[in-house]
């Protein structure tokens, strides 16, 4: 077992004794889940998947479908049209609350039920099959394999989903939903009943972590801009009315679902998913919360803590009889320009008069325009014979 898998396994065993909470029972089929199941999976930048525990256990995706259907709505309609129908604010209320803006009827955000039903209603297609088909196709691309609907969970939710129907009727009365209520909610119930494993969720999370590019299949699934929008909403609204506490303790965009799964995203680092069916009072899996919290702490994943290498390029310096060449590769962000300039200033003191310093930025994989402009400006102001290779 490699070191990271051993670390995952250790964290999993630490949370195994937690047996508080109960499986969701308002959807009768979910109450049947084996409450002792427990699994954790992590996917890194090269698409390596590491999973421990009940990694093959299948469960329905439930609310963890919501960020990905938001992604599809953004792809189909663009940000302004989507957020005209649904807000971007944490509701501070339970997932199934009647949390609609006064006067407009706009739901608070796309990750509570009302907002998710409104988002699902935006997906194009003539009928239930066509709409579900588009959703399944995109979620499958995020997961890197074809996903299927669990027909019995779907039937169970459809039979008992009156609260969601009521929310949809209210939103239709305000013009937030302009398709028939049954079409909107049945599409939503089918999306929630897609079967996944913890591994699928970790791959889906990793696709968001790497800007919409799936590191397992190598496929670009959505644009960086769409992935960033989805992560922004997950950061503030992904964990029901525990979202603020979660950001405080774990510091990662995440989404949970009433089947007991949580997916979390450490941008540019990892996609993470955990699964165990017993839920706390917020509707989040007790053990999944605990294990992702431990991982975030141990792997230093909290988004808001300082990161030494934030957008710092790799620097190599070559000397030749005509001068020095500084080659930058990797990513140049604003903080990175400071470090490069410090190296240049040191060189300015040590190279013989008349020789040239060349700054070669052709190998940079990613450059933030303001950072390059700042570097260029400062570079030209240095008392050196300088040449910039772009
Ligand atoms: N299908 C579930 C519902 O609408 C999803 C809830 C959840 O996972 O938060 O009630």
CSV table of C-alpha atoms and ligand atoms in Angstrom, one decimal:
chain,number,residue,atom,x,y,z
A,1,UNK,CA,0.0,0.0,0.0
A,2,UNK,CA,1.5,3.4,-1.0
A,3,UNK,CA,1.8,6.2,1.5
A,4,UNK,CA,-1.3,8.1,0.4
A,5,UNK,CA,-3.5,5.0,0.3
A,6,UNK,CA,-2.2,4.2,3.8
A,7,UNK,CA,-3.1,7.7,4.9
A,8,UNK,CA,-6.6,7.4,3.5
A,9,UNK,CA,-7.1,4.0,5.1
A,10,UNK,CA,-5.9,5.4,8.5
A,11,UNK,CA,-8.4,8.3,8.3
A,12,UNK,CA,-11.2,5.9,7.3
A,13,UNK,CA,-10.6,3.6,10.2
A,14,UNK,CA,-10.6,6.6,12.6
A,15,UNK,CA,-14.1,7.5,11.6
A,16,UNK,CA,-15.5,3.9,11.4
A,17,UNK,CA,-16.5,3.9,15.1
A,18,UNK,CA,-18.9,6.9,14.5
A,19,UNK,CA,-22.3,5.4,14.4
A,20,UNK,CA,-24.4,8.4,15.1
A,21,UNK,CA,-27.2,9.5,12.7
A,22,UNK,CA,-29.6,7.6,10.5
A,23,UNK,CA,-30.2,6.8,6.9
A,24,UNK,CA,-32.6,9.1,5.0
A,25,UNK,CA,-36.1,7.7,5.3
A,26,UNK,CA,-38.3,10.3,3.5
A,27,UNK,CA,-37.4,8.5,0.3
A,28,UNK,CA,-38.4,4.9,1.3
A,29,UNK,CA,-35.7,3.2,-0.9
A,30,UNK,CA,-32.9,5.1,0.8
A,31,UNK,CA,-33.9,3.8,4.2
A,32,UNK,CA,-32.9,0.3,2.9
A,33,UNK,CA,-29.2,1.2,2.5
A,34,UNK,CA,-26.7,-0.8,4.7
A,35,UNK,CA,-25.8,1.9,7.2
A,36,UNK,CA,-22.3,0.5,7.9
A,37,UNK,CA,-21.0,1.1,4.4
A,38,UNK,CA,-17.9,3.4,4.4
A,39,UNK,CA,-15.6,4.4,1.6
A,40,UNK,CA,-13.2,7.1,0.6
A,41,UNK,CA,-11.6,7.9,-2.8
A,42,UNK,CA,-9.1,10.6,-4.0
A,43,UNK,CA,-8.1,11.4,-7.6
A,44,UNK,CA,-4.9,13.5,-8.2
A,45,UNK,CA,-3.6,15.6,-11.1
A,46,UNK,CA,-2.4,12.6,-13.2
A,47,UNK,CA,-5.7,10.8,-12.9
A,48,UNK,CA,-4.5,8.2,-10.4
A,49,UNK,CA,-7.5,7.0,-8.4
A,50,UNK,CA,-6.9,5.8,-4.8
A,51,UNK,CA,-9.9,4.3,-3.0
A,52,UNK,CA,-10.4,2.5,0.3
A,53,UNK,CA,-13.3,0.8,2.1
A,54,UNK,CA,-16.5,-0.1,0.2
A,55,UNK,CA,-15.2,1.4,-3.0
A,56,UNK,CA,-17.5,-0.7,-5.2
A,57,UNK,CA,-20.7,0.1,-3.2
A,58,UNK,CA,-23.2,1.8,-5.5
A,59,UNK,CA,-25.6,4.4,-4.2
A,60,UNK,CA,-27.7,7.1,-5.8
A,61,UNK,CA,-26.1,10.5,-6.5
A,62,UNK,CA,-29.0,12.5,-5.1
A,63,UNK,CA,-28.1,16.2,-4.5
A,64,UNK,CA,-24.5,15.6,-5.6
A,65,UNK,CA,-26.0,15.8,-9.1
A,66,UNK,CA,-26.9,19.4,-8.6
A,67,UNK,CA,-23.5,21.1,-9.3
A,68,UNK,CA,-23.1,19.1,-12.5
A,69,UNK,CA,-26.6,20.0,-13.8
A,70,UNK,CA,-25.8,23.6,-12.9
A,71,UNK,CA,-22.7,23.1,-15.1
A,72,UNK,CA,-24.9,21.9,-18.0
A,73,UNK,CA,-27.3,24.8,-17.6
A,74,UNK,CA,-24.3,27.2,-17.7
A,75,UNK,CA,-23.0,25.5,-20.8
A,76,UNK,CA,-26.5,25.7,-22.5
A,77,UNK,CA,-27.5,29.2,-21.4
A,78,UNK,CA,-24.6,31.2,-20.0
A,79,UNK,CA,-24.2,32.6,-16.6
A,80,UNK,CA,-26.5,35.6,-16.8
A,81,UNK,CA,-29.5,33.6,-18.1
A,82,UNK,CA,-29.1,30.9,-15.4
A,83,UNK,CA,-28.7,33.4,-12.5
A,84,UNK,CA,-31.7,35.3,-13.7
A,85,UNK,CA,-33.7,32.3,-12.7
A,86,UNK,CA,-31.8,31.2,-9.5
A,87,UNK,CA,-29.8,33.1,-6.9
A,88,UNK,CA,-26.3,32.6,-5.8
A,89,UNK,CA,-26.7,33.1,-2.0
A,90,UNK,CA,-26.6,30.5,0.8
A,91,UNK,CA,-30.2,29.9,2.0
A,92,UNK,CA,-29.2,29.1,5.6
A,93,UNK,CA,-32.2,26.8,5.5
A,94,UNK,CA,-32.6,23.0,5.0
A,95,UNK,CA,-32.3,21.5,1.5
A,96,UNK,CA,-36.0,21.2,1.0
A,97,UNK,CA,-37.0,24.6,2.4
A,98,UNK,CA,-39.5,26.8,0.5
A,99,UNK,CA,-36.7,29.3,0.1
A,100,UNK,CA,-37.9,31.6,-2.6
A,101,UNK,CA,-37.2,35.3,-3.0
A,102,UNK,CA,-40.1,37.5,-2.2
A,103,UNK,CA,-41.8,39.0,-5.2
A,104,UNK,CA,-39.7,37.2,-7.8
A,105,UNK,CA,-40.0,33.6,-6.6
A,106,UNK,CA,-36.4,33.0,-7.4
A,107,UNK,CA,-34.9,30.2,-5.3
A,108,UNK,CA,-31.8,31.1,-3.2
A,109,UNK,CA,-29.3,29.0,-5.0
A,110,UNK,CA,-29.0,26.0,-7.4
A,111,UNK,CA,-27.9,23.5,-4.7
A,112,UNK,CA,-31.1,23.5,-2.6
A,113,UNK,CA,-34.0,21.5,-4.0
A,114,UNK,CA,-36.0,24.5,-5.3
A,115,UNK,CA,-32.9,25.9,-7.1
A,116,UNK,CA,-31.9,22.5,-8.5
A,117,UNK,CA,-35.4,21.9,-9.9
A,118,UNK,CA,-35.3,25.4,-11.5
A,119,UNK,CA,-31.9,24.6,-13.0
A,120,UNK,CA,-33.0,21.2,-14.3
A,121,UNK,CA,-36.0,22.8,-15.9
A,122,UNK,CA,-33.6,24.9,-18.0
A,123,UNK,CA,-32.0,21.9,-19.7
A,124,UNK,CA,-33.1,21.6,-23.3
A,125,UNK,CA,-34.9,18.7,-24.9
A,126,UNK,CA,-38.4,17.9,-26.1
A,127,UNK,CA,-39.4,15.3,-23.5
A,128,UNK,CA,-38.3,13.6,-20.3
A,129,UNK,CA,-36.0,11.1,-22.2
A,130,UNK,CA,-34.2,13.8,-24.2
A,131,UNK,CA,-33.7,16.0,-21.1
A,132,UNK,CA,-32.5,13.1,-18.9
A,133,UNK,CA,-30.3,11.9,-21.8
A,134,UNK,CA,-28.4,15.2,-21.9
A,135,UNK,CA,-27.9,15.2,-18.1
A,136,UNK,CA,-26.8,11.6,-18.1
A,137,UNK,CA,-24.4,12.3,-20.9
A,138,UNK,CA,-22.7,15.2,-19.2
A,139,UNK,CA,-22.5,13.5,-15.7
A,140,UNK,CA,-21.1,10.4,-17.4
A,141,UNK,CA,-18.3,12.5,-19.0
A,142,UNK,CA,-17.5,14.0,-15.6
A,143,UNK,CA,-17.4,10.5,-14.1
A,144,UNK,CA,-15.5,8.9,-17.0
A,145,UNK,CA,-18.0,6.1,-17.5
A,146,UNK,CA,-21.6,5.6,-18.4
A,147,UNK,CA,-24.0,6.2,-15.5
A,148,UNK,CA,-27.4,4.5,-15.1
A,149,UNK,CA,-30.6,5.4,-13.3
A,150,UNK,CA,-31.6,3.2,-10.4
A,151,UNK,CA,-35.3,2.7,-11.4
A,152,UNK,CA,-36.5,1.6,-8.0
A,153,UNK,CA,-35.0,4.7,-6.2
A,154,UNK,CA,-36.5,6.9,-9.0
A,155,UNK,CA,-39.9,5.3,-8.6
A,156,UNK,CA,-39.7,5.6,-4.8
A,157,UNK,CA,-38.9,9.3,-5.0
A,158,UNK,CA,-41.4,10.0,-7.7
A,159,UNK,CA,-44.1,8.4,-5.6
A,160,UNK,CA,-43.3,10.4,-2.5
A,161,UNK,CA,-41.9,13.7,-4.0
A,162,UNK,CA,-44.9,15.9,-3.2
A,163,UNK,CA,-42.8,18.6,-1.5
A,164,UNK,CA,-40.6,18.9,-4.6
A,165,UNK,CA,-43.7,19.1,-6.8
A,166,UNK,CA,-45.1,21.8,-4.5
A,167,UNK,CA,-41.9,23.8,-4.9
A,168,UNK,CA,-42.1,23.4,-8.7
A,169,UNK,CA,-45.7,24.5,-8.8
A,170,UNK,CA,-44.8,27.6,-6.8
A,171,UNK,CA,-41.9,28.4,-9.0
A,172,UNK,CA,-44.0,27.9,-12.1
A,173,UNK,CA,-46.6,30.4,-10.8
A,174,UNK,CA,-43.8,33.0,-10.6
A,175,UNK,CA,-42.5,32.1,-14.1
A,176,UNK,CA,-39.2,30.7,-12.8
A,177,UNK,CA,-40.0,27.4,-14.4
A,178,UNK,CA,-41.7,27.6,-17.8
A,179,UNK,CA,-42.0,23.9,-18.6
A,180,UNK,CA,-44.7,21.7,-17.2
A,181,UNK,CA,-44.1,20.9,-13.5
A,182,UNK,CA,-44.2,17.1,-14.1
A,183,UNK,CA,-41.5,17.4,-16.8
A,184,UNK,CA,-39.3,19.5,-14.4
A,185,UNK,CA,-39.6,17.3,-11.4
A,186,UNK,CA,-39.5,13.9,-13.1
A,187,UNK,CA,-36.2,15.0,-14.9
A,188,UNK,CA,-34.9,16.1,-11.5
A,189,UNK,CA,-35.9,12.7,-9.8
A,190,UNK,CA,-34.2,10.8,-12.6
A,191,UNK,CA,-31.0,12.8,-12.2
A,192,UNK,CA,-31.0,12.2,-8.4
A,193,UNK,CA,-31.4,8.5,-9.0
A,194,UNK,CA,-28.2,8.0,-11.0
A,195,UNK,CA,-26.1,5.3,-9.5
A,196,UNK,CA,-22.5,6.1,-8.6
A,197,UNK,CA,-19.6,4.7,-6.5
A,198,UNK,CA,-17.3,6.8,-4.3
A,199,UNK,CA,-14.7,6.4,-7.1
A,200,UNK,CA,-17.1,8.0,-9.7
A,201,UNK,CA,-17.7,10.9,-7.4
A,202,UNK,CA,-14.0,11.5,-6.8
A,203,UNK,CA,-13.4,11.5,-10.6
A,204,UNK,CA,-16.3,14.0,-11.0
A,205,UNK,CA,-14.8,16.1,-8.2
A,206,UNK,CA,-11.4,16.0,-9.8
A,207,UNK,CA,-12.8,17.2,-13.1
A,208,UNK,CA,-13.9,20.3,-11.3
A,209,UNK,CA,-10.6,20.5,-9.5
A,210,UNK,CA,-8.7,20.6,-12.8
A,211,UNK,CA,-10.8,23.3,-14.4
A,212,UNK,CA,-13.3,21.1,-16.2
A,213,UNK,CA,-10.7,18.6,-17.6
A,214,UNK,CA,-11.2,15.0,-16.5
A,215,UNK,CA,-7.7,13.8,-15.4
A,216,UNK,CA,-8.7,10.1,-15.8
A,217,UNK,CA,-10.0,10.2,-19.4
A,218,UNK,CA,-8.1,13.3,-20.5
A,219,UNK,CA,-11.4,14.7,-21.9
A,220,UNK,CA,-12.3,18.4,-21.6
A,221,UNK,CA,-15.8,18.2,-20.1
A,222,UNK,CA,-16.7,21.9,-19.5
A,223,UNK,CA,-14.7,25.1,-19.8
A,224,UNK,CA,-12.6,26.5,-16.9
A,225,UNK,CA,-15.1,29.4,-16.6
A,226,UNK,CA,-18.0,27.0,-16.0
A,227,UNK,CA,-16.0,24.9,-13.5
A,228,UNK,CA,-15.1,28.0,-11.6
A,229,UNK,CA,-18.7,29.2,-11.4
A,230,UNK,CA,-19.8,25.8,-10.2
A,231,UNK,CA,-17.1,25.7,-7.5
A,232,UNK,CA,-17.9,29.2,-6.3
A,233,UNK,CA,-21.5,28.1,-5.7
A,234,UNK,CA,-20.4,24.9,-4.0
A,235,UNK,CA,-18.1,26.8,-1.7
A,236,UNK,CA,-20.9,28.9,-0.2
A,237,UNK,CA,-24.0,26.6,-0.6
A,238,UNK,CA,-22.9,23.0,-1.0
A,239,UNK,CA,-23.4,21.6,2.5
A,240,UNK,CA,-27.0,22.6,3.2
A,241,UNK,CA,-27.3,24.8,6.2
A,242,UNK,CA,-23.9,23.6,7.5
A,243,UNK,CA,-22.1,25.3,4.6
A,244,UNK,CA,-20.5,28.1,6.6
A,245,UNK,CA,-19.2,25.7,9.3
A,246,UNK,CA,-17.9,23.5,6.6
A,247,UNK,CA,-15.9,26.3,4.9
A,248,UNK,CA,-14.5,27.2,8.3
A,249,UNK,CA,-13.4,23.7,9.2
A,250,UNK,CA,-12.7,22.0,5.9
A,251,UNK,CA,-12.2,25.0,3.5
A,252,UNK,CA,-13.2,23.2,0.3
A,253,UNK,CA,-16.0,23.6,-2.2
A,254,UNK,CA,-18.2,20.5,-1.7
A,255,UNK,CA,-21.6,18.9,-2.2
A,256,UNK,CA,-23.3,16.3,-0.1
A,257,UNK,CA,-26.4,14.2,-0.8
A,258,UNK,CA,-29.0,12.4,1.3
A,259,UNK,CA,-27.7,9.0,0.2
A,260,UNK,CA,-24.6,9.7,2.4
A,261,UNK,CA,-22.0,10.8,-0.1
A,262,UNK,CA,-19.9,14.0,-0.1
A,263,UNK,CA,-17.7,15.2,-2.9
A,264,UNK,CA,-15.1,17.9,-2.3
A,265,UNK,CA,-12.7,19.7,-4.5
A,266,UNK,CA,-9.2,20.9,-3.7
A,267,UNK,CA,-8.6,23.1,-6.8
A,268,UNK,CA,-5.5,22.0,-8.9
A,269,UNK,CA,-4.8,19.3,-6.3
A,270,UNK,CA,-7.4,16.6,-5.7
A,271,UNK,CA,-11.0,15.5,-6.2
A,272,UNK,CA,-12.2,13.7,-3.0
A,273,UNK,CA,-15.3,11.7,-2.3
A,274,UNK,CA,-16.5,9.9,0.8
A,275,UNK,CA,-19.6,7.7,1.5
A,276,UNK,CA,-21.4,6.4,4.5
A,277,UNK,CA,-25.2,6.4,4.7
A,278,UNK,CA,-26.0,7.7,8.2
A,279,UNK,CA,-26.9,11.4,8.2
A,280,UNK,CA,-26.7,14.1,10.8
A,281,UNK,CA,-29.4,16.7,11.4
A,282,UNK,CA,-28.3,18.8,8.4
A,283,UNK,CA,-28.6,15.8,6.1
A,284,UNK,CA,-24.9,15.4,5.7
A,285,UNK,CA,-23.2,12.0,6.2
A,286,UNK,CA,-21.7,11.9,9.7
A,287,UNK,CA,-18.6,9.8,8.8
A,288,UNK,CA,-18.1,11.4,5.4
A,289,UNK,CA,-17.9,14.9,7.0
A,290,UNK,CA,-15.5,13.6,9.6
A,291,UNK,CA,-13.2,11.9,7.2
A,292,UNK,CA,-13.0,14.7,4.7
A,293,UNK,CA,-12.3,17.1,7.6
A,294,UNK,CA,-9.4,14.9,8.7
A,295,UNK,CA,-8.0,14.7,5.1
A,296,UNK,CA,-8.2,18.4,4.6
A,297,UNK,CA,-6.3,19.0,7.8
A,298,UNK,CA,-3.6,16.4,7.0
A,299,UNK,CA,-3.1,17.1,3.4
A,300,UNK,CA,-3.2,20.9,3.9
A,301,UNK,CA,-6.1,21.4,1.5
A,302,UNK,CA,-7.9,24.3,3.2
A,303,UNK,CA,-8.3,26.8,0.4
A,304,UNK,CA,-7.8,29.9,2.6
A,305,UNK,CA,-4.5,28.9,4.2
A,306,UNK,CA,-1.3,30.3,2.7
A,307,UNK,CA,0.2,28.2,-0.1
A,308,UNK,CA,3.9,28.7,-0.7
A,309,UNK,CA,4.0,27.9,-4.4
A,310,UNK,CA,0.9,29.7,-5.5
A,311,UNK,CA,1.4,30.4,-9.2
A,312,UNK,CA,5.2,30.5,-8.8
A,313,UNK,CA,7.0,29.4,-11.9
A,314,UNK,CA,10.0,27.0,-12.0
A,315,UNK,CA,13.1,29.0,-12.7
A,316,UNK,CA,16.3,27.8,-14.2
A,317,UNK,CA,19.4,29.9,-15.0
A,318,UNK,CA,21.9,29.0,-17.8
A,319,UNK,CA,25.2,30.8,-18.2
A,320,UNK,CA,27.0,31.2,-21.6
A,321,UNK,CA,29.8,33.4,-22.7
A,322,UNK,CA,27.3,36.0,-23.9
A,323,UNK,CA,25.3,36.2,-20.8
A,324,UNK,CA,22.7,34.5,-18.8
A,325,UNK,CA,19.3,33.0,-19.7
A,326,UNK,CA,16.6,32.7,-17.1
A,327,UNK,CA,13.9,30.2,-18.2
A,328,UNK,CA,10.5,30.2,-16.6
A,329,UNK,CA,8.1,27.2,-16.8
A,330,UNK,CA,4.9,26.3,-15.0
A,331,UNK,CA,2.6,29.0,-13.9
A,332,UNK,CA,3.3,32.7,-13.5
A,333,UNK,CA,0.9,34.5,-11.1
A,334,UNK,CA,1.2,37.8,-9.4
A,335,UNK,CA,3.2,36.5,-6.5
A,336,UNK,CA,5.5,34.6,-8.8
A,337,UNK,CA,6.6,37.8,-10.5
A,338,UNK,CA,8.0,39.0,-7.2
A,339,UNK,CA,10.2,35.9,-6.9
A,340,UNK,CA,11.5,36.2,-10.4
A,341,UNK,CA,12.3,39.8,-9.9
A,342,UNK,CA,14.3,39.0,-6.8
A,343,UNK,CA,16.4,36.6,-8.8
A,344,UNK,CA,16.9,39.2,-11.5
A,345,UNK,CA,18.0,41.8,-9.0
A,346,UNK,CA,20.6,39.4,-7.5
A,347,UNK,CA,21.9,38.7,-11.0
A,348,UNK,CA,22.1,42.4,-11.7
A,349,UNK,CA,24.6,42.7,-8.9
A,350,UNK,CA,26.8,39.8,-10.0
A,351,UNK,CA,27.1,39.8,-13.8
A,352,UNK,CA,29.9,41.6,-15.6
A,353,UNK,CA,29.1,44.9,-17.3
A,354,UNK,CA,28.1,44.6,-20.9
A,355,UNK,CA,26.7,41.1,-20.8
A,356,UNK,CA,23.0,40.4,-21.5
A,357,UNK,CA,20.3,38.7,-19.4
A,358,UNK,CA,17.6,36.9,-21.4
A,359,UNK,CA,14.3,36.1,-19.8
A,360,UNK,CA,12.7,33.2,-21.6
A,361,UNK,CA,9.0,32.9,-20.9
A,362,UNK,CA,8.1,30.6,-23.8
A,363,UNK,CA,7.7,27.5,-21.6
A,364,UNK,CA,5.2,29.0,-19.3
A,365,UNK,CA,2.1,26.8,-19.3
A,366,UNK,CA,-0.2,29.4,-17.8
A,367,UNK,CA,0.4,33.1,-17.5
A,368,UNK,CA,-2.0,35.6,-15.9
A,369,UNK,CA,-1.8,38.7,-18.1
A,370,UNK,CA,-1.4,41.2,-15.3
A,371,UNK,CA,1.5,39.2,-13.9
A,372,UNK,CA,3.4,39.1,-17.2
A,373,UNK,CA,2.8,42.8,-17.7
A,374,UNK,CA,4.1,43.6,-14.2
A,375,UNK,CA,7.1,41.4,-14.8
A,376,UNK,CA,7.9,43.0,-18.1
A,377,UNK,CA,7.6,46.5,-16.7
A,378,UNK,CA,9.9,45.9,-13.8
A,379,UNK,CA,12.3,43.9,-16.0
A,380,UNK,CA,12.7,46.8,-18.4
A,381,UNK,CA,13.4,49.2,-15.5
A,382,UNK,CA,16.4,47.1,-14.2
A,383,UNK,CA,19.9,48.4,-14.9
A,384,UNK,CA,20.8,45.4,-17.1
A,385,UNK,CA,21.2,44.6,-20.7
A,386,UNK,CA,18.0,42.7,-21.0
A,387,UNK,CA,16.1,40.7,-23.6
A,388,UNK,CA,12.7,39.2,-23.2
A,389,UNK,CA,11.9,36.1,-25.2
A,390,UNK,CA,8.1,35.6,-25.5
B,1,LIG,N1,-33.7,13.7,-4.4
B,1,LIG,C1,-33.5,14.3,-3.1
B,1,LIG,C2,-34.7,15.3,-2.8
B,1,LIG,O1,-35.0,16.0,-3.7
B,1,LIG,C3,-32.2,15.0,-3.0
B,1,LIG,C4,-32.0,15.6,-1.7
B,1,LIG,C5,-30.6,15.7,-1.3
B,1,LIG,O2,-29.7,14.8,-1.6
B,1,LIG,O3,-30.3,16.7,-0.6
B,1,LIG,O4,-35.3,15.3,-1.8
